[in-house]
XYZ file of C-alpha atoms in Angstrom:
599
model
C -30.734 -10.669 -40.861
C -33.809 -9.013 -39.356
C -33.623 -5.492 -38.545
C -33.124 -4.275 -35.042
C -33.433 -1.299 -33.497
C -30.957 -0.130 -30.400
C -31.181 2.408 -28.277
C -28.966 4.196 -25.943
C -29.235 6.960 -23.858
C -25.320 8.580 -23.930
C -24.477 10.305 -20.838
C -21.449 12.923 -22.669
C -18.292 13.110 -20.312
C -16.503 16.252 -20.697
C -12.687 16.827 -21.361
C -10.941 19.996 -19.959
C -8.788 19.527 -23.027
C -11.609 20.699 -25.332
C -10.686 23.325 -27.802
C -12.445 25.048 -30.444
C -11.346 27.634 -32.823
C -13.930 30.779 -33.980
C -15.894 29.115 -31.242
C -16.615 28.776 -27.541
C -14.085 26.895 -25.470
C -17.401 25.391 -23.311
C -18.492 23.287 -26.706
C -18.944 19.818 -26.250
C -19.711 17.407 -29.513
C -20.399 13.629 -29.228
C -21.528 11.312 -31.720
C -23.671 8.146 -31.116
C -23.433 5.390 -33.836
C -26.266 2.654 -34.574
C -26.754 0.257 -36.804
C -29.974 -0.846 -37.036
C -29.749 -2.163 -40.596
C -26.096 -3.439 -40.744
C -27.103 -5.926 -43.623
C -28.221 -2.968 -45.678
C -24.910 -1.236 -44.909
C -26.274 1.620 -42.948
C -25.097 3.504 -40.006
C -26.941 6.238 -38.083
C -24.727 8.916 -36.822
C -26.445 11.202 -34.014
C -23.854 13.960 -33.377
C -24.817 16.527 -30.642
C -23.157 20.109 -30.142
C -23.596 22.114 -26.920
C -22.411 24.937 -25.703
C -23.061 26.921 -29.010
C -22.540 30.934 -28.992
C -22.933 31.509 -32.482
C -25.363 32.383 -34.855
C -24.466 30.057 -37.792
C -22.673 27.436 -38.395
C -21.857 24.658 -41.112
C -21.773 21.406 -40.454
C -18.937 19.760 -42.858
C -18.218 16.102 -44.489
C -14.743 15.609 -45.558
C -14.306 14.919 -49.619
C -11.076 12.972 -49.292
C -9.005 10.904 -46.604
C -5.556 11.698 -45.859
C -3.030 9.058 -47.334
C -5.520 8.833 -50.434
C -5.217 11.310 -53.111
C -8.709 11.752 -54.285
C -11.292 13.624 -53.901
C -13.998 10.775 -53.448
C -16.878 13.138 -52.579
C -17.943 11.286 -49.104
C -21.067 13.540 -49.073
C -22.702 11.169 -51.884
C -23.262 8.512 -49.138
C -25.252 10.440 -46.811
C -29.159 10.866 -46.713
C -31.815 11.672 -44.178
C -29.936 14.934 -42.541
C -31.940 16.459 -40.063
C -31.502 19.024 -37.365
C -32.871 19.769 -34.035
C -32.295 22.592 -31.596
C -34.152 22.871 -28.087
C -36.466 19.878 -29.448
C -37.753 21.958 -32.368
C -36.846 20.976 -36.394
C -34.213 23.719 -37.882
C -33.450 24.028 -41.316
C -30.029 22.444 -42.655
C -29.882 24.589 -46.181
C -26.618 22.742 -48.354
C -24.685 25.576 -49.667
C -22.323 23.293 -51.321
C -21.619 19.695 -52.147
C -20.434 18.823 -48.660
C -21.482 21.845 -46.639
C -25.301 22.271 -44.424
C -25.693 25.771 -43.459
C -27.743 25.604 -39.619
C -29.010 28.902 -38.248
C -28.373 28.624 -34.793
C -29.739 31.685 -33.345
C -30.903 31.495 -29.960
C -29.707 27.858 -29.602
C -27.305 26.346 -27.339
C -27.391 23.370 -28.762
C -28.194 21.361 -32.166
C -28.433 17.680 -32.087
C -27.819 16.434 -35.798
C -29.024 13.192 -37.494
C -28.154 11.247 -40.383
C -27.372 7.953 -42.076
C -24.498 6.486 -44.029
C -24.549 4.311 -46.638
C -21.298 2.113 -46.772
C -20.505 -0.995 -49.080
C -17.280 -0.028 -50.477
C -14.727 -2.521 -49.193
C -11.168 -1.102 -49.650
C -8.521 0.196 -46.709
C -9.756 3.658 -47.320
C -13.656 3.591 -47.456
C -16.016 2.465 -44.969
C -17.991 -0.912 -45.489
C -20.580 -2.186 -43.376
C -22.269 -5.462 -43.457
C -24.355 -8.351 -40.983
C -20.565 -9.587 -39.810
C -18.697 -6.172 -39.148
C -18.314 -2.506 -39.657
C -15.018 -0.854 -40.976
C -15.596 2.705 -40.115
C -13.334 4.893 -42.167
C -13.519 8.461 -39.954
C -13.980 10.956 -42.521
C -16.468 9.596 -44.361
C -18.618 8.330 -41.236
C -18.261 11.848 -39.270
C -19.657 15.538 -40.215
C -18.079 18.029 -38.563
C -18.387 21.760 -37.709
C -16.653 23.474 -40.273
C -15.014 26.048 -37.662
C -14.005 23.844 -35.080
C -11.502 21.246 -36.631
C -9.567 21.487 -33.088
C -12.325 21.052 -30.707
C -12.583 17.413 -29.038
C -15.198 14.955 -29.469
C -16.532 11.598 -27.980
C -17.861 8.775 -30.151
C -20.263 5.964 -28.704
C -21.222 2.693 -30.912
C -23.609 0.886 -30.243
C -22.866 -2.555 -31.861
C -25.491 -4.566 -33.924
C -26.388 -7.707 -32.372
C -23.340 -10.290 -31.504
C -20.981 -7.677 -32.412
C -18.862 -7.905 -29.252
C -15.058 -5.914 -30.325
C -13.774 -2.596 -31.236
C -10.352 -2.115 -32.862
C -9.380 1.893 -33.186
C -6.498 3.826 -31.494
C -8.715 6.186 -30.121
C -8.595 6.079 -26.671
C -11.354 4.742 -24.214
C -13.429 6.891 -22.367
C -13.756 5.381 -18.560
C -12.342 2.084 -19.738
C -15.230 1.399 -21.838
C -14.136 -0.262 -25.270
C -17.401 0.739 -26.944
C -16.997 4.878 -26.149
C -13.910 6.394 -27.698
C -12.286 10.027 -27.503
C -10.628 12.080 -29.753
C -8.851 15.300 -28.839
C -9.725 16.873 -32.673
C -10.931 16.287 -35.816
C -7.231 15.385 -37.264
C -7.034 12.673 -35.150
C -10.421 11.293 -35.476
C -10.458 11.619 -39.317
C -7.008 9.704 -38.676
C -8.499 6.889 -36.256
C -10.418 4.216 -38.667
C -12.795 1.835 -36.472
C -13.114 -1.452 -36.725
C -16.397 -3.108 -34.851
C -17.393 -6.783 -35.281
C -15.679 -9.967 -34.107
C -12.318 -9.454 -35.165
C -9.281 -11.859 -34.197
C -7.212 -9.594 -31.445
C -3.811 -10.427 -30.954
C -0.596 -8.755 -30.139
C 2.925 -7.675 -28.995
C 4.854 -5.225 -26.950
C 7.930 -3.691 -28.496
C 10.026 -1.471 -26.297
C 6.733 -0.210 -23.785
C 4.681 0.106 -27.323
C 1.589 -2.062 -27.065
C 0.627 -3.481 -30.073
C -2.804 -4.559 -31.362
C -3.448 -6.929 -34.418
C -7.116 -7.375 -35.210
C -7.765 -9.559 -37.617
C -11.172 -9.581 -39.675
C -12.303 -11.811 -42.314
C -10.750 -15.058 -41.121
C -7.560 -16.467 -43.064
C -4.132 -18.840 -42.886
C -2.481 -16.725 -40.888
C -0.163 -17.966 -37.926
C -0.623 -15.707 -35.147
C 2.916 -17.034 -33.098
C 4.700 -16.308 -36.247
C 3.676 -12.934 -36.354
C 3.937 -12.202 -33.238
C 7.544 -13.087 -33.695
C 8.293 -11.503 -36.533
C 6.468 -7.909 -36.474
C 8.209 -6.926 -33.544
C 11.619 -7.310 -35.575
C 10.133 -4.949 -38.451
C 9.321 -2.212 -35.621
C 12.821 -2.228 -33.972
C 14.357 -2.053 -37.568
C 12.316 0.874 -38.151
C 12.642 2.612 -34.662
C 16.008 2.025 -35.016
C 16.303 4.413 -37.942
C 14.361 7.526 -36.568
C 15.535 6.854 -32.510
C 12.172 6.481 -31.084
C 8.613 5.165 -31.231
C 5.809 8.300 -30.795
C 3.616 6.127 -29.918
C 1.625 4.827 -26.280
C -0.104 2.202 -28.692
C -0.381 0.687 -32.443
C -3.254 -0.572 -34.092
C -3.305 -3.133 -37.294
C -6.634 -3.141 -38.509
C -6.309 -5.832 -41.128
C -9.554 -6.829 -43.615
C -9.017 -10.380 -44.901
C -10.645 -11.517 -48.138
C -10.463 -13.831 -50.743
C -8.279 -11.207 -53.256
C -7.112 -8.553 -51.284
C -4.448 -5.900 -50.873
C -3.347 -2.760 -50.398
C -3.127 -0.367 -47.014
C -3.567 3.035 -45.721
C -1.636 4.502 -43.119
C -2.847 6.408 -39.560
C -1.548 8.925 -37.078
C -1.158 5.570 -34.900
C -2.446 3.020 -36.400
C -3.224 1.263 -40.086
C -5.508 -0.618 -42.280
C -4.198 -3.326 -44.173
C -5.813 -5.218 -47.143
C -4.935 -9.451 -46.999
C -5.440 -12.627 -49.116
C -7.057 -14.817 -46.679
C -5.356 -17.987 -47.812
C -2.285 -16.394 -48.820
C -0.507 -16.591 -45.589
C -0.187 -20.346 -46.076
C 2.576 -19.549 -48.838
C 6.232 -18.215 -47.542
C 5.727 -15.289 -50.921
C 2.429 -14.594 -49.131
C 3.485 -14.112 -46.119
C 6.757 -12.053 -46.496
C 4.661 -9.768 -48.914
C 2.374 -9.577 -45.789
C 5.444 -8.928 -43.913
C 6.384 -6.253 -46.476
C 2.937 -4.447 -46.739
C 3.278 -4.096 -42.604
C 6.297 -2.514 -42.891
C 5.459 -0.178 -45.651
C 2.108 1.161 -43.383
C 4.043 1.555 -40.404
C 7.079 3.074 -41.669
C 4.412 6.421 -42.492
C 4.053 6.585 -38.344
C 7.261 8.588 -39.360
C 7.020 9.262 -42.962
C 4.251 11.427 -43.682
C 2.208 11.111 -40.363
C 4.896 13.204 -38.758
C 7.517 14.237 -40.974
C 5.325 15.621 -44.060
C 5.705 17.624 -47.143
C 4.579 20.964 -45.865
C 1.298 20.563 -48.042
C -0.134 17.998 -45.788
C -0.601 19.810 -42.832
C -2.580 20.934 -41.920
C -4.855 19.721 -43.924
C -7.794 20.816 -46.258
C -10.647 18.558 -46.107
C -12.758 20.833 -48.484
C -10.120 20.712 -51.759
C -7.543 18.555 -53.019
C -3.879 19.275 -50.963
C -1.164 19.595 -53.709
C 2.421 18.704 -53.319
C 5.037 17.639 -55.554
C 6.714 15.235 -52.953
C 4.675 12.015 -52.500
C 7.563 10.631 -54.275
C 9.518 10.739 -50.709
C 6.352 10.275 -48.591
C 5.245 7.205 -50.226
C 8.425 6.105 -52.578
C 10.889 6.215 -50.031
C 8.202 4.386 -47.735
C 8.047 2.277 -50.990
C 11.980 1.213 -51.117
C 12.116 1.142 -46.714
C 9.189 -1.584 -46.349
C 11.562 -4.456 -48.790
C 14.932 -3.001 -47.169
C 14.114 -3.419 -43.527
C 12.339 -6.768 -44.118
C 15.767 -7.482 -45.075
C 17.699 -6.190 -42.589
C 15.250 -8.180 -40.168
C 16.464 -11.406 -41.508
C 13.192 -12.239 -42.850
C 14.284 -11.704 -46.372
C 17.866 -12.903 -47.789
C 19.453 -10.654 -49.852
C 18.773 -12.706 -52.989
C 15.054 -12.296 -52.427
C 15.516 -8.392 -51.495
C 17.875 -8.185 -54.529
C 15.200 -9.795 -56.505
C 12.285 -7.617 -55.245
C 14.945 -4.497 -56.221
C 14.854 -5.716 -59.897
C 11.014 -6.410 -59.980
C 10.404 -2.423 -58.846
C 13.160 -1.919 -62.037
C 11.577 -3.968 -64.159
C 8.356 -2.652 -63.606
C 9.947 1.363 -64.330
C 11.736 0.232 -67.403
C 8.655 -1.273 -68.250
C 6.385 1.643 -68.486
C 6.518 4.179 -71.606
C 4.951 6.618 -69.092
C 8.894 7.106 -67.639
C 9.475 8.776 -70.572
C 6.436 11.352 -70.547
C 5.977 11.956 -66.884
C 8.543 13.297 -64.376
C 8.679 12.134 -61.371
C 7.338 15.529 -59.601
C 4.775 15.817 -61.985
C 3.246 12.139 -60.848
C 3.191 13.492 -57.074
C 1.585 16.614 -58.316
C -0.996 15.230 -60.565
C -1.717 12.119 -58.361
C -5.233 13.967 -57.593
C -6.164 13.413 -61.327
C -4.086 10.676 -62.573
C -2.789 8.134 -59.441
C -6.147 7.069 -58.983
C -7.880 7.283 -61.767
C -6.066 4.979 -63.638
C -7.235 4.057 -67.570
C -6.581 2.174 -70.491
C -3.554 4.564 -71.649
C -1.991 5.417 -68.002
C 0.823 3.343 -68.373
C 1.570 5.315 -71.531
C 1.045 8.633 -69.857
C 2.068 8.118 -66.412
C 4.821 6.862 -63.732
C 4.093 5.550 -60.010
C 5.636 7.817 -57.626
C 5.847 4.428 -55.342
C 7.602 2.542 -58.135
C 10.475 5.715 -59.253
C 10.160 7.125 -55.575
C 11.111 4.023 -54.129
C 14.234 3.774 -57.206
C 15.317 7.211 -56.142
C 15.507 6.529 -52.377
C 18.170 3.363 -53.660
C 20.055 5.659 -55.862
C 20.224 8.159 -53.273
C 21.320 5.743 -50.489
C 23.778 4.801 -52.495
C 25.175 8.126 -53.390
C 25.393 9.167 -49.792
C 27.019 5.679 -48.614
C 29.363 5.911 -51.594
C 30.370 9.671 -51.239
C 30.879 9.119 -47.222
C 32.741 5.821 -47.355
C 29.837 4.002 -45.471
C 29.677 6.909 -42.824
C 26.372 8.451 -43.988
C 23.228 6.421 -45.131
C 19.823 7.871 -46.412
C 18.895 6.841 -42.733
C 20.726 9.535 -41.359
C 18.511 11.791 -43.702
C 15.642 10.236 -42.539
C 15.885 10.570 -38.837
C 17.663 14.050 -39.377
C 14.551 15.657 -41.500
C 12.688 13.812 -38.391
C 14.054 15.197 -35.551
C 14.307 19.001 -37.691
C 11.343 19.285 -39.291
C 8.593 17.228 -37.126
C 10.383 17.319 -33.360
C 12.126 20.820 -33.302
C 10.503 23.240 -36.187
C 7.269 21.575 -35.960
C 5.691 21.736 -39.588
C 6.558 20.209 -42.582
C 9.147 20.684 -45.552
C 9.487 22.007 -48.455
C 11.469 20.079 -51.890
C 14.164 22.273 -51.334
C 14.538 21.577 -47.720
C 14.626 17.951 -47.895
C 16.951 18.558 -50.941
C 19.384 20.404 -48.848
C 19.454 18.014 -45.747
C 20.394 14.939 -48.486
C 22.865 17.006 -49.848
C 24.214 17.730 -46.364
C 24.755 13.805 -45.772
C 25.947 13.832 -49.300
C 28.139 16.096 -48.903
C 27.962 17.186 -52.255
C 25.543 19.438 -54.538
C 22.225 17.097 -55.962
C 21.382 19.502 -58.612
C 22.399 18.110 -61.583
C 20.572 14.385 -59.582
C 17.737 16.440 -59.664
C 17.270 17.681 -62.464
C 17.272 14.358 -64.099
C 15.616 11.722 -62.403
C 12.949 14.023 -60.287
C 11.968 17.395 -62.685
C 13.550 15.829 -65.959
C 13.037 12.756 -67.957
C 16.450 10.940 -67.994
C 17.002 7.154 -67.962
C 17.911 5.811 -64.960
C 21.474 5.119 -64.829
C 21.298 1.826 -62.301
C 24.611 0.490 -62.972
C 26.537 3.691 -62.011
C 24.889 3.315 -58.999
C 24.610 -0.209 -58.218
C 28.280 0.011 -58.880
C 29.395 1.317 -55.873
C 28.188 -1.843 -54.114
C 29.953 -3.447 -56.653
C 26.546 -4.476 -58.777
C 25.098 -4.443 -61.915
C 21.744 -5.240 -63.722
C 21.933 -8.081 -66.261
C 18.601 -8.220 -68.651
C 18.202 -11.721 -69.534
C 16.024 -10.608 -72.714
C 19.168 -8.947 -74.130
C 19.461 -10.945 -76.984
C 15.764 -11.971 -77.784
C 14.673 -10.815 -81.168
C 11.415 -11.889 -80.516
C 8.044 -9.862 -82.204
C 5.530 -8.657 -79.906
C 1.824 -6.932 -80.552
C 2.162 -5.092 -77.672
C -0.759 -5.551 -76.124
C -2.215 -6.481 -72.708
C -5.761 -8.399 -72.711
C -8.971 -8.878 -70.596
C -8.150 -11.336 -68.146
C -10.365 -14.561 -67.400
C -12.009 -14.963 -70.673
C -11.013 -17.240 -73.361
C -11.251 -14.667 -75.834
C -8.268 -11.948 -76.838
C -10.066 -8.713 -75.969
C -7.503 -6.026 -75.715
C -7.553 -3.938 -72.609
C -3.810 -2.032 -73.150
C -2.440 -0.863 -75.786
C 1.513 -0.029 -75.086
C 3.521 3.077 -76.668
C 4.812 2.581 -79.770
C 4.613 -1.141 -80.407
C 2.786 -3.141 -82.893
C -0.828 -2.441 -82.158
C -0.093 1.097 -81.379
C 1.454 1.736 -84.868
C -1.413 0.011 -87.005
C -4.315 1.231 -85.262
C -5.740 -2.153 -82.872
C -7.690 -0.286 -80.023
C -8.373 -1.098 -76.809
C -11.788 -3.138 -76.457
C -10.799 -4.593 -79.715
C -11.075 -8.730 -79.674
C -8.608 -10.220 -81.970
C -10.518 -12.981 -83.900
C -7.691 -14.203 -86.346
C -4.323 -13.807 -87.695
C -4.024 -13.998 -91.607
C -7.642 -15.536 -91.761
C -6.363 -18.317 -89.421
C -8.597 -18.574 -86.030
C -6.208 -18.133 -82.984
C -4.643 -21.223 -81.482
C -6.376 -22.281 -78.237
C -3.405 -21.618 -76.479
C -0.040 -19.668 -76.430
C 0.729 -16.652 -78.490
C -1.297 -15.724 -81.135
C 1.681 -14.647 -83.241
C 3.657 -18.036 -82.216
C 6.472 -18.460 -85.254
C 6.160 -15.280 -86.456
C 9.242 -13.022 -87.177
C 10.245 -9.237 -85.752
C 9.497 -7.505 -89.685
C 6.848 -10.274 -90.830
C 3.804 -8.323 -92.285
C 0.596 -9.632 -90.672
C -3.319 -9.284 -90.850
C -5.384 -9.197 -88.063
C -8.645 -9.518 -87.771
C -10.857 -8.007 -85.509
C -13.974 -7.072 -83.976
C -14.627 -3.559 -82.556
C -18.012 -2.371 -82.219
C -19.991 -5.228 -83.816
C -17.835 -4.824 -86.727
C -15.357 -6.836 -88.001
C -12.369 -5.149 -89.417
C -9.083 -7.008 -91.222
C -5.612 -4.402 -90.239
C -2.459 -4.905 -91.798
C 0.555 -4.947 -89.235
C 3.874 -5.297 -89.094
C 5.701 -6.789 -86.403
C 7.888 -5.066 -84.038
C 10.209 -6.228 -81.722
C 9.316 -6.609 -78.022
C 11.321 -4.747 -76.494
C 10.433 -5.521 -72.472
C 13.192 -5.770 -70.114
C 13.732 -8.461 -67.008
C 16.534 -7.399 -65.675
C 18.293 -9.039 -62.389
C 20.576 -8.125 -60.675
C 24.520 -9.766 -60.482
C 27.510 -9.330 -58.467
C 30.169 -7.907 -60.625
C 33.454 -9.842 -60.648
C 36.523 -8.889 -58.013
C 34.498 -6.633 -56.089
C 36.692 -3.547 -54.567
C 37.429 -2.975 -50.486
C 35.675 0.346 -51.429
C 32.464 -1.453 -53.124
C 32.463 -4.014 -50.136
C 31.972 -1.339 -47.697
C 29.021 0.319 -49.134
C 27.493 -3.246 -50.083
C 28.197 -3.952 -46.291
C 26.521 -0.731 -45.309
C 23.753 -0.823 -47.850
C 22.693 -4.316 -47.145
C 23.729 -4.046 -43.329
C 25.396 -7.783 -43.387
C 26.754 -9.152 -40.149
């Protein structure tokens, strides 16, 4: 498209409720947003501060986003910085990688200008093209550095035929297109979404509830309008009330899509266009819905005591993402369930996929559980060829802990006590009454006190320690078990994964002490041939071979080709599902019953 230039002359409305900390209470910041080359994937951000006292300040860019645990150095996407005070050019010196220094003597105001470069599409980073904008806050807005509660207004302009804006920030004088936040928390917590988006939606309970869909897709809007409701009662049910005047789903549509990150009061979410068509694709929609708004509790409100507030300059450590985003993890599949939507075959089945996929990983036995929360700033995401040897997902083992521990507390209470009751007590405790977050130990004590019994020894296994995962004890008390239907394979494996959509075998994973790891094949290697004979054009390579047979591969790393002896191991994956054990007890009935919440 041919570029266009707007402008707007922004007439600032001010908000009694404007704070500032370190600064003067009469400061008033607004921010205009252009895009005058949307098809290049700029904005231009003109932010304008009045009302200043002091002599310095710095003007900020967040380095992460809250809900994603990396430090993704936002400041890399901005260029042309300039400042302004009383209509004169003042130097901006950058002190540090996300930090302008502006000498502000003898100025009440600075107007600030700069653009944004953003292609990045993913629920967490902004992307900006000819057909929308996806604004992610913190890495759209600079800030100054001392006033992270003062209030601000923003005002887009759209690009031409842009004609909707999707954010929970509120409107200023009814206008759609000017938007208010009360401080920087919130507005690094609002995302924007500006285009044509598909806007659709429900009320639940005095909640209004807006769906805005971008990117086009198979999606049935009187289906969802039916069935998202359900997931928000479920969920409401469990911590006794809704926070929220208003909901956002800001959902981004693609051809291969996924993912989602959660908002003070509203949520991105990541969609396979076509997949709705398909009842998988749509209950996994269902289940990704439910995960993102379950956080309007978990972690938005009731937080480890790390996140909050937060640090936009460093990385925010805590060793409990395992509850904020593994017990969201094990909630979103559960409550789809006890909506109907799922039957508890399929929610029994998507229990043993999340088991499968622990038992899976070597990582379980080299990372604890804590240690995955802790490290998720390195490791999480920043994923390489030998993570799954290395590492856990504190989704995956989080959301296996929440089970274990619901069923500990339903067992130990005779179906009096659930790890909802936890939930909504740590809710009303921590977020409603003491008003900050927790610590491990304090979320450890209020499961033991719906336990009723001591959780060290718990503890000590499956969150600081190393321990296999003792399911059937568990699954026992709702008179379970897990059944691996590999049990009796004696099948050899390389243990390998490879390149996807190529023909050729290129390794791209290399698993813990299997075949390839013993004998030396590397990742990047492509297998040519096995004992001098080329690879069949389809199935396994090793097809007919024998756990013990002695083998030599061929292949070619670097250029080179190199011939390695192996010997083959047995595979030793898992698929486990899970069964019904036989004669089930009154006493396992009633925790299945309370577990599973049958009618």
């Amino acid at each position: 498209m041919k570029k266009i230039q707007l402008t707007v002359i922004f007439s600032l409305i001010f908000f009694s409720m404007t704070t500032t900390v370190n600064a003067a209470d009469n400061t008033q910041i607004s921010y205009t947003v252009t895009f005058p080359e949307a098809q290049a994937h700029y904005a231009d951000v003109e932010m304008k501060i009045t009302g200043l006292k002091q002599s310095t300040i710095e003007l900020k860019m967040p380095v992460w986003t809250p809900g994603s645990y990396l430090v993704r150095e936002f400041a890399r996407n901005i260029e042309s910085l300039t400042v302004k005070g009383d209509g004169k050019p003042v130097a901006a010196l950058k002190i540090r990688k996300n930090i302008w220094q502006v000498n502000t003597e003898g100025l009440s105001g600075i107007v600030v200008k700069y653009r944004v470069y953003a292609f990045e599409f993913s629920v967490r980073t902004s992307f900006i093209d000819a057909s929308h904008a996806f604004l992610s806050s913190p890495d759209i807005f600079i800030y100054p550095g001392d006033m992270l509660h003062a209030a601000s207004t923003i005002h887009i302009v759209p690009y031409k035929g842009w004609k909707t804006v999707s954010t929970s920030l509120e409107k200023v004088n009814g206008d759609s297109f000017t938007r208010y936040a009360p401080d920087y928390d919130i507005l690094f917590d609002s995302p924007i979404e500006v285009g044509n988006q598909d806007v659709f939606g429900f009320d639940a309970d005095g909640v209004k509830y807006e769906i805005a869909m971008v990117g086009g897709g198979t999606y049935n809007k009187e289906r969802m309008i039916k069935d998202m409701p359900k997931i928000v009662a479920e969920e409401v049910a469990i911590f006794g009330e809704n926070p929220n005047k208003h909901y956002t789903f800001i959902v981004h549509n693609a051809f291969k899509s996924g993912g989602g990150l959660e908002h003070l009061s509203s949520t991105t979410l990541g969609g396979s266009r076509d997949a709705y068509a398909t009842e998988g694709g749509y209950l996994s929609f269902l289940s990704l819905a439910a995960h993102e708004h379950f956080h309007l509790w978990n972690v938005k409100r009731l937080r480890p005591i790390a996140l909050g507030p937060f640090d936009y300059d460093n990385e925010n450590y805590t060793t409990n993402l395992w509850i904020a985003e593994g017990f969201t993890a094990y909630y979103q599949d559960i409550i789809v369930h006890r909506t109907g939507l799922y039957s508890r075959e399929n929610y029994l089945n998507v229990l043993a996929e999340d088991i499968n996929q622990l038992e899976n990983t070597p990582g379980a036995k080299v990372q604890t559980l804590a240690q995955s929360s802790y490290d998720a700033w390195i490791k999480a995401y920043r994923p390489n060829e030998n993570s799954v040897n290395t590492g856990i997902s504190y989704y995956t083992k989080g959301a296996i802990v929440a089970l274990l521990m619901d069923l500990e507390i339903i067992n130990d209470t005779k179906g009096k006590n659930s790890l909802d009751d936890v939930m909504r007590y740590m809710y009303n405790e921590y977020y409603k009454e003491k008003k900050r977050g927790y610590t491990d130990a304090e979320f450890k004590q209020a499961v033991e006190k719906f336990a009723g019994k001591n959780l060290d020894d718990f503890y000590a296994k499956y969150i600081n320690g190393l321990d296999p995962v003792d399911f059937n004890s568990y699954l026992a008390y709702a008179g379970y078990k897990l059944t691996d239907e590999l049990a009796e394979s004696n099948y050899p494996a390389l243990g390998i994964t490879q390149v996807a959509g190529t023909n050729r075998l290129i390794v791209a994973g290399v698993l813990r002490g299997g075949s390839a790891w013993v004998s030396g094949i590397n990742v990047n290697d492509e297998i040519v041939a096995i004992d001098d004979e080329a690879l069949p054009a389809t199935g396994s390579p090793i097809a007919g071979k024998q756990v013990g047979d002695k083998i030599e591969v061929t292949v070619v790393r670097d250029g080179l080709t190199l011939k390695l002896p192996v010997t083959l191991l047995k595979d030793t994956k898992v698929k486990y599902k899970i069964d019904e054990l036989p004669n089930a007890t009154p006493e396992q009935l009633t925790v299945r019953k309370k577990w599973l919440t049958l009618k």
